[in-house]
PDB file of C-alpha atoms in Angstrom:
ATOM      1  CA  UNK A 169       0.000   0.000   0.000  1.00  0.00           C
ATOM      2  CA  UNK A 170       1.520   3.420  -0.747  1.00  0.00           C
ATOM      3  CA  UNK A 171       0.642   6.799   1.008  1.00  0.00           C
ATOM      4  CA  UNK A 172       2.046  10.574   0.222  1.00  0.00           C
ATOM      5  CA  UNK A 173       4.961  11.658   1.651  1.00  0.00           C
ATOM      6  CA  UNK A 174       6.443  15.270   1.520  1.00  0.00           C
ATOM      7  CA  UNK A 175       3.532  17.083   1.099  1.00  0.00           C
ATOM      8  CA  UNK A 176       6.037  20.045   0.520  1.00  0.00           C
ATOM      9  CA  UNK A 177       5.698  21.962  -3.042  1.00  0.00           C
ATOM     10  CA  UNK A 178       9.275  21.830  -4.784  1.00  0.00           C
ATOM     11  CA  UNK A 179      10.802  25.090  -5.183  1.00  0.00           C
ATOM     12  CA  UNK A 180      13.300  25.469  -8.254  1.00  0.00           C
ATOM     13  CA  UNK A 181      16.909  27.045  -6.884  1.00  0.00           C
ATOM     14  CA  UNK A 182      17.239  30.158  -9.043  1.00  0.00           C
ATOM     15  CA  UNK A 183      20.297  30.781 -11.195  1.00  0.00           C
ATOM     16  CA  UNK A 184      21.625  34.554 -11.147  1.00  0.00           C
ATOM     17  CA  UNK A 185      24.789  36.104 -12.756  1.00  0.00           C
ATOM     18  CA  UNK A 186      27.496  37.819 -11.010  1.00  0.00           C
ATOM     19  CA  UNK A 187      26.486  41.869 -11.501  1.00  0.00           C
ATOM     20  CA  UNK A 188      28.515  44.734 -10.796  1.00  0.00           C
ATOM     21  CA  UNK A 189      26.889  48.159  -8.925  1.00  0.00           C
ATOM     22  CA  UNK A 190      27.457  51.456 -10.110  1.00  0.00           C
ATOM     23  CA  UNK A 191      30.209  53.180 -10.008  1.00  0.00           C
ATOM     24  CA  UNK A 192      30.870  55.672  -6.945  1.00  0.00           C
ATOM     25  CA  UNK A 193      31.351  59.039  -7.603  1.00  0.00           C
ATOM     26  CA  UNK A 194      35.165  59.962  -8.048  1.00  0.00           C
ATOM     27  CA  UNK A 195      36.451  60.680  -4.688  1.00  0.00           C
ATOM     28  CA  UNK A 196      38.904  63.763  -3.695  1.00  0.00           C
ATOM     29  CA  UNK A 197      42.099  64.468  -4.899  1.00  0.00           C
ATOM     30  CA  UNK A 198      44.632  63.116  -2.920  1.00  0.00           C
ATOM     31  CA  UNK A 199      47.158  66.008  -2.892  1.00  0.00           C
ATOM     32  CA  UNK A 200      45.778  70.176  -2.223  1.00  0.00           C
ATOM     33  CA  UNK A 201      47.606  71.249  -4.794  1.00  0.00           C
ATOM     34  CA  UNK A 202      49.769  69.804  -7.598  1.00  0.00           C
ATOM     35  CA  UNK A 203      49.627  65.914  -9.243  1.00  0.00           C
ATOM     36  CA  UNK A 204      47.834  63.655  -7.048  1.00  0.00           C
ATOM     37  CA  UNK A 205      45.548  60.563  -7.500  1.00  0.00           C
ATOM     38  CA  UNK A 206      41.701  59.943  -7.060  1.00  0.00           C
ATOM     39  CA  UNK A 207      39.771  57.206  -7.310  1.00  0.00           C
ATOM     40  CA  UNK A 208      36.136  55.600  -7.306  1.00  0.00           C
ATOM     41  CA  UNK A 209      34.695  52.126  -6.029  1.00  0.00           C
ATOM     42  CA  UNK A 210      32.032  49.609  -7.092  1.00  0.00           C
ATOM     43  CA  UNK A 211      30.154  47.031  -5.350  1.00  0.00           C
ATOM     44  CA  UNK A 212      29.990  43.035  -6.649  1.00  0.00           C
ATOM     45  CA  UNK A 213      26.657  41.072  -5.980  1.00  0.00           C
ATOM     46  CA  UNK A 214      27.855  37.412  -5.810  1.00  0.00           C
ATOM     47  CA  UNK A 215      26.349  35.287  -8.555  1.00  0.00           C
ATOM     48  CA  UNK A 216      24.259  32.398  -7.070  1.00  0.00           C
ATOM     49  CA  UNK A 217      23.137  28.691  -7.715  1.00  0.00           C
ATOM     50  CA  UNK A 218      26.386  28.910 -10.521  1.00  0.00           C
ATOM     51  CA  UNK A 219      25.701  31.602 -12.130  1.00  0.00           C
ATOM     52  CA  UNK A 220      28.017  33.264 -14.050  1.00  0.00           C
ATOM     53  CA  UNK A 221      31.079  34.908 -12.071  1.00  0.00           C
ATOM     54  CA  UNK A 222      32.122  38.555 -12.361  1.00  0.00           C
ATOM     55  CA  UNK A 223      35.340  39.675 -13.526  1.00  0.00           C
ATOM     56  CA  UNK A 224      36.496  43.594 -13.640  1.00  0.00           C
ATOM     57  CA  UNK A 225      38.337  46.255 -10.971  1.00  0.00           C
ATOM     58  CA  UNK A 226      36.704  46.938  -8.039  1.00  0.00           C
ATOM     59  CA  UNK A 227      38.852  50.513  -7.602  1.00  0.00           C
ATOM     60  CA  UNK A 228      39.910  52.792 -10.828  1.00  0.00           C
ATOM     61  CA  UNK A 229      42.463  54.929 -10.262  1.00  0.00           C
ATOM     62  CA  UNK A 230      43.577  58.519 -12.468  1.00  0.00           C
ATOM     63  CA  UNK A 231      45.409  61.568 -12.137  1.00  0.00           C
ATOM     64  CA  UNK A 232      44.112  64.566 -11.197  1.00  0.00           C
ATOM     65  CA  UNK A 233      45.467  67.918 -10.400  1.00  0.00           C
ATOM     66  CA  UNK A 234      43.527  70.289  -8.004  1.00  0.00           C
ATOM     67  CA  UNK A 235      45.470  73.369  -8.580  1.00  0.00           C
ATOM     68  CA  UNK A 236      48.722  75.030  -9.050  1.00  0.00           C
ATOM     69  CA  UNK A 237      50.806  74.496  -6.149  1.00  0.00           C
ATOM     70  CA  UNK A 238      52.475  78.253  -4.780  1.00  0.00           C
ATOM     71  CA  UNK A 239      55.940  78.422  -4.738  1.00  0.00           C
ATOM     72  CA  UNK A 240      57.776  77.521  -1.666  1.00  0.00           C
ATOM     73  CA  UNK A 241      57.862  80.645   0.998  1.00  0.00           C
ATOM     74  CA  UNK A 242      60.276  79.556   3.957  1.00  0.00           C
ATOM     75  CA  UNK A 243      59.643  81.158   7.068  1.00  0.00           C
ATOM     76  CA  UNK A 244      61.941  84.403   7.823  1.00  0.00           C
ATOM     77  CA  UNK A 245      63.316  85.910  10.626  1.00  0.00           C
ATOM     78  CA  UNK A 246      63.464  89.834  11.202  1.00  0.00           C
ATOM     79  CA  UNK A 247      66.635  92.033  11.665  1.00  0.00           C
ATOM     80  CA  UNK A 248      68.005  91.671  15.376  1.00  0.00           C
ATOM     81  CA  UNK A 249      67.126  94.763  17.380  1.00  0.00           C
ATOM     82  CA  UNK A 250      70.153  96.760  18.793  1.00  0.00           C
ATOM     83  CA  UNK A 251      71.672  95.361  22.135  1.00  0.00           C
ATOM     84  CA  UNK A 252      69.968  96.579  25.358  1.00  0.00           C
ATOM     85  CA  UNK A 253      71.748  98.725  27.922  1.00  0.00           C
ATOM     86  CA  UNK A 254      73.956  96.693  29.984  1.00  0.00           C
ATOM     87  CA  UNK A 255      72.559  95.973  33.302  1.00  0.00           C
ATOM     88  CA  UNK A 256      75.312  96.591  35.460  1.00  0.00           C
ATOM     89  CA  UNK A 257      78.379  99.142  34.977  1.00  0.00           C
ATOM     90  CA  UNK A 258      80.763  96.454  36.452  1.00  0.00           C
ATOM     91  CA  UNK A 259      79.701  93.098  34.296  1.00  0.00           C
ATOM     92  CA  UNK A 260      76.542  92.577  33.377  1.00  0.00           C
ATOM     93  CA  UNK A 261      74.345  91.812  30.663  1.00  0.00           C
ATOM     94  CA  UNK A 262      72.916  92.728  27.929  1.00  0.00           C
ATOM     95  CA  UNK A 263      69.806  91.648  25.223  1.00  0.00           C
ATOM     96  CA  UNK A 264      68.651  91.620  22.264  1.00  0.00           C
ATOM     97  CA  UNK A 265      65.828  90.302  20.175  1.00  0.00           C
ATOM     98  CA  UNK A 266      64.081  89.983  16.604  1.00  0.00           C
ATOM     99  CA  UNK A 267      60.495  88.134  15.470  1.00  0.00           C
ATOM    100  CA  UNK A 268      59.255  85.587  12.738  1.00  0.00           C
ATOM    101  CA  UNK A 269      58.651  88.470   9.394  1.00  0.00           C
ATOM    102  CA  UNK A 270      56.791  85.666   7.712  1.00  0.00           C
ATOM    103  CA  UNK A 271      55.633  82.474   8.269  1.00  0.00           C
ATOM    104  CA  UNK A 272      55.889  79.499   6.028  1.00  0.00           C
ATOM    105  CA  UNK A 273      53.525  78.497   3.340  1.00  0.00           C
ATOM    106  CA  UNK A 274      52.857  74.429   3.613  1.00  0.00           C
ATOM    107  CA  UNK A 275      55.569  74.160   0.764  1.00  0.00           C
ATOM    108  CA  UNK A 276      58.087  76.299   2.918  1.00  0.00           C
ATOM    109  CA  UNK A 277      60.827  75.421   5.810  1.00  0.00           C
ATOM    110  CA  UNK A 278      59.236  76.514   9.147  1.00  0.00           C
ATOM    111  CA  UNK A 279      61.816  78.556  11.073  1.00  0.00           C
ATOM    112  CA  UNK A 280      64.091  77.453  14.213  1.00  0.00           C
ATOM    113  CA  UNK A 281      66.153  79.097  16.495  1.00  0.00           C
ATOM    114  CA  UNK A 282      66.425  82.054  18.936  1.00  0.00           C
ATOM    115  CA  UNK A 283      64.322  84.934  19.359  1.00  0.00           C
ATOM    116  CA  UNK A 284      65.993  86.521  22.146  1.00  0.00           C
ATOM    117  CA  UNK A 285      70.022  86.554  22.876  1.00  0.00           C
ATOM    118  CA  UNK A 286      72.074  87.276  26.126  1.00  0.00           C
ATOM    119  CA  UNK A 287      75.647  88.279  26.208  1.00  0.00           C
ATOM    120  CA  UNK A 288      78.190  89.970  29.296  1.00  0.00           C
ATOM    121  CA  UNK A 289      79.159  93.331  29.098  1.00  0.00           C
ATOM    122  CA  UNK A 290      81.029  95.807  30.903  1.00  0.00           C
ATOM    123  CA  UNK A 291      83.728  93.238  32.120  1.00  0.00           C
ATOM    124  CA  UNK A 292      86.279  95.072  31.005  1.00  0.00           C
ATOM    125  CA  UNK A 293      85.058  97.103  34.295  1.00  0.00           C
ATOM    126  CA  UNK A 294      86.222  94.573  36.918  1.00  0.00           C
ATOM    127  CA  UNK A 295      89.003  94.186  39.061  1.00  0.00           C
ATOM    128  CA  UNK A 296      91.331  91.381  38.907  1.00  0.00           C
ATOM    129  CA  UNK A 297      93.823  92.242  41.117  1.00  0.00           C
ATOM    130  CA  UNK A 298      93.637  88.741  42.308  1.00  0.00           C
ATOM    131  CA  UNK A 299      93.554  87.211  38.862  1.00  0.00           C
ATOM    132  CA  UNK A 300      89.549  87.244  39.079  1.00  0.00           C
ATOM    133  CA  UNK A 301      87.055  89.173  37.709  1.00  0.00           C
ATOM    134  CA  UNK A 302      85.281  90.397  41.308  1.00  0.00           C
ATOM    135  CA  UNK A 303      83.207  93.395  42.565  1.00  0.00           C
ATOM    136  CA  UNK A 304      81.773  94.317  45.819  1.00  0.00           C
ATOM    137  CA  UNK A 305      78.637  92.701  46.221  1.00  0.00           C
ATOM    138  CA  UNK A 306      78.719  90.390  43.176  1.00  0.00           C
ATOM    139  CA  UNK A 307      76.037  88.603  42.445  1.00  0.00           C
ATOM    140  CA  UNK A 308      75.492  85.266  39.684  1.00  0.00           C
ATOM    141  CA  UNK A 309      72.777  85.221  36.883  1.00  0.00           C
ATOM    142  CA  UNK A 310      69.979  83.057  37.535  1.00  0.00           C
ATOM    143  CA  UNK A 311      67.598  82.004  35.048  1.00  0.00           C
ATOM    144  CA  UNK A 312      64.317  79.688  35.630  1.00  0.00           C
ATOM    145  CA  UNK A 313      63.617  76.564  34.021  1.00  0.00           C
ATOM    146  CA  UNK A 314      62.153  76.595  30.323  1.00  0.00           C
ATOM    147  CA  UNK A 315      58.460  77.117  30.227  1.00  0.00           C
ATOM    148  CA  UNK A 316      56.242  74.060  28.383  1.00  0.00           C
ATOM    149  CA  UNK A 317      56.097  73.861  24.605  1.00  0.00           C
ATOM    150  CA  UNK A 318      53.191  76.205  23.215  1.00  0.00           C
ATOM    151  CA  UNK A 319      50.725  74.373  21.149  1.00  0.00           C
ATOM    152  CA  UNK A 320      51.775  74.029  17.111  1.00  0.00           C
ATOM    153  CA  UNK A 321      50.389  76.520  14.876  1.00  0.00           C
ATOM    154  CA  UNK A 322      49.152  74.034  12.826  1.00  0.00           C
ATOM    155  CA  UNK A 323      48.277  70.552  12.743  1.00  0.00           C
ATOM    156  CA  UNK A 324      49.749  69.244   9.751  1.00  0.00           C
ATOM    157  CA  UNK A 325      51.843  71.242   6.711  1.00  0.00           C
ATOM    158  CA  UNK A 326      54.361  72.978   9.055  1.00  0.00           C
ATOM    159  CA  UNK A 327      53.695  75.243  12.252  1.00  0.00           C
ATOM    160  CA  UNK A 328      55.635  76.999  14.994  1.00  0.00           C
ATOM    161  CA  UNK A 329      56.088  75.970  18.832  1.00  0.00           C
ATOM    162  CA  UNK A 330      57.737  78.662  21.188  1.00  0.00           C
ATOM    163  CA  UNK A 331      59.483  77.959  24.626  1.00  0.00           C
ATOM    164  CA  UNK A 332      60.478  80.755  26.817  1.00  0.00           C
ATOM    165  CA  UNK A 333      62.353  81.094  30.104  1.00  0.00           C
ATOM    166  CA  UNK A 334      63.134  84.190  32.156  1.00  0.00           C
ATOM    167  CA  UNK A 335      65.816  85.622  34.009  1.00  0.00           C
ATOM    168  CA  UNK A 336      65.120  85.555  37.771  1.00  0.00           C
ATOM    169  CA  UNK A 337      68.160  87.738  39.142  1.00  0.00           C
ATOM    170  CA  UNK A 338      70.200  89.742  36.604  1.00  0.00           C
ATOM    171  CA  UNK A 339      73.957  89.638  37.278  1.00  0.00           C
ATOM    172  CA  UNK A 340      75.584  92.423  39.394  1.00  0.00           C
ATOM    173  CA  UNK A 341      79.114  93.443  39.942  1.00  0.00           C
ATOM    174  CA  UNK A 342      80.398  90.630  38.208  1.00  0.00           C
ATOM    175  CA  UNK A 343      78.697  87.899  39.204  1.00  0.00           C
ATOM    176  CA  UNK A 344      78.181  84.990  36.649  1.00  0.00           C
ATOM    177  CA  UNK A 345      76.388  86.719  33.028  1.00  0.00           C
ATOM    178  CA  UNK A 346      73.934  85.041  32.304  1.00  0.00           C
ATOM    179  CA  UNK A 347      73.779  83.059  28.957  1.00  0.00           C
ATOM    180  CA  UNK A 348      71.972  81.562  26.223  1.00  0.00           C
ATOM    181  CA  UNK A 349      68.516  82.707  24.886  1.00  0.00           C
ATOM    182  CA  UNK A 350      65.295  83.176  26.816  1.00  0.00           C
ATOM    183  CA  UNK A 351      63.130  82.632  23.964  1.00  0.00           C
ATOM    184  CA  UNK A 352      62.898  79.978  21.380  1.00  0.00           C
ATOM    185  CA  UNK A 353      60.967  78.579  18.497  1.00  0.00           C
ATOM    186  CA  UNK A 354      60.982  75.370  16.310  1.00  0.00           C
ATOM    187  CA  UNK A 355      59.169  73.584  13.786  1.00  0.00           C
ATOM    188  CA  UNK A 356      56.035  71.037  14.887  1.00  0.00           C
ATOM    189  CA  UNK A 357      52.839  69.905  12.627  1.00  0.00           C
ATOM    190  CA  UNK A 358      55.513  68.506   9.765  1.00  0.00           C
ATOM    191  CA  UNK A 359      53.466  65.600   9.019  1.00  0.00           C
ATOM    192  CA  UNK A 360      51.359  66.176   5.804  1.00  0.00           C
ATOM    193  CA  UNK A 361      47.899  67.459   5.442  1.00  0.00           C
ATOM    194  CA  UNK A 362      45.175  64.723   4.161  1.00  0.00           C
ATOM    195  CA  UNK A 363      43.377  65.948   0.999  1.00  0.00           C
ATOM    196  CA  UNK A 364      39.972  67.614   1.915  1.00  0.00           C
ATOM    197  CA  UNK A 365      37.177  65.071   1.896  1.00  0.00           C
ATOM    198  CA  UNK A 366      34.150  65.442  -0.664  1.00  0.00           C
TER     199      UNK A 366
END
């Protein structure tokens, strides 16, 4: 005697191709300024039940060329300014300073090095009688500790940090000059800027 089994209507496994999406829109250029590369993307939709496979780039790549890059402009220092007065008429010292004139472009050198200069004057002023430079009531430079880093200028494409220190007692009759500079700068944010994002 037979019965019916597997009441269950058959279902027929499709068959469907590989297909490709649409392209993505071309994304930024990877440079600000000058020959860089851009590029767009595509999705794949597997093929199923052995249909046909896809074959093709998922990424194109091209040249592109936002805009003319400027021409280099290192960072400049200004002229020093004359030297101060001397502090003392029997060894002391003496200052002098200058500023950044211009800052960098992201193509230019950032600048480093002192802002501010020290230097002893007036020793030809002191007594050696005993083979060392002395006066009454000499008294030694002393200058604090550097100050913390400032934060860069910029974040990427080349900035400017500044440390400073100060001079807590100036040196009198002789006493030790100080030396050195009490203000500095140097280059930070060298890393290079990402392209702007569509």
């Amino acid at each position: 005697e037979l019965q019916p089994c597997n009441p269950k209507r058959c279902t027929t496994r499709l068959v469907r191709d590989c297909e490709w999406a649409d392209w993505s829109d071309w994304a930024g250029c990877s440079t600000t300024c000058g020959g860089g590369v851009t590029f767009r993307a595509r999705k794949m939709m597997d093929a199923q039940n052995g249909g046909r496979a896809c074959s093709g780039d998922f990424q194109q790549f091209q040249p592109c060329k936002a805009r003319e890059c400027p021409a280099p402009k290192p960072c400049r220092f200004g002229d020093w300014h004359q030297w101060s007065a001397c502090s003392d008429p029997c060894g002391g010292t003496a200052s002098r300073a200058r500023s950044i004139a211009d800052y960098s472009n992201d193509q230019g050198a950032p600048c480093d090095g002192e802002l501010e200069q020290l230097h002893s004057c007036n020793v030809g002023n002191l007594s050696n009688a005993s083979g060392l430079y002395s006066c009454p009531g000499a008294r030694d430079c002393e200058m604090s500790e550097w100050s913390a880093w400032t934060e860069c200028s910029k974040d990427c494409g080349g900035g400017q940090r500044f440390q400073q220190r100060r001079v807590l007692t100036a040196p009198r009759r002789g006493g030790a000059p100080c030396t050195g500079t009490t203000r500095r700068v140097e280059a930070c944010g060298t890393k290079r800027c990402s392209p702007p994002r569509d």
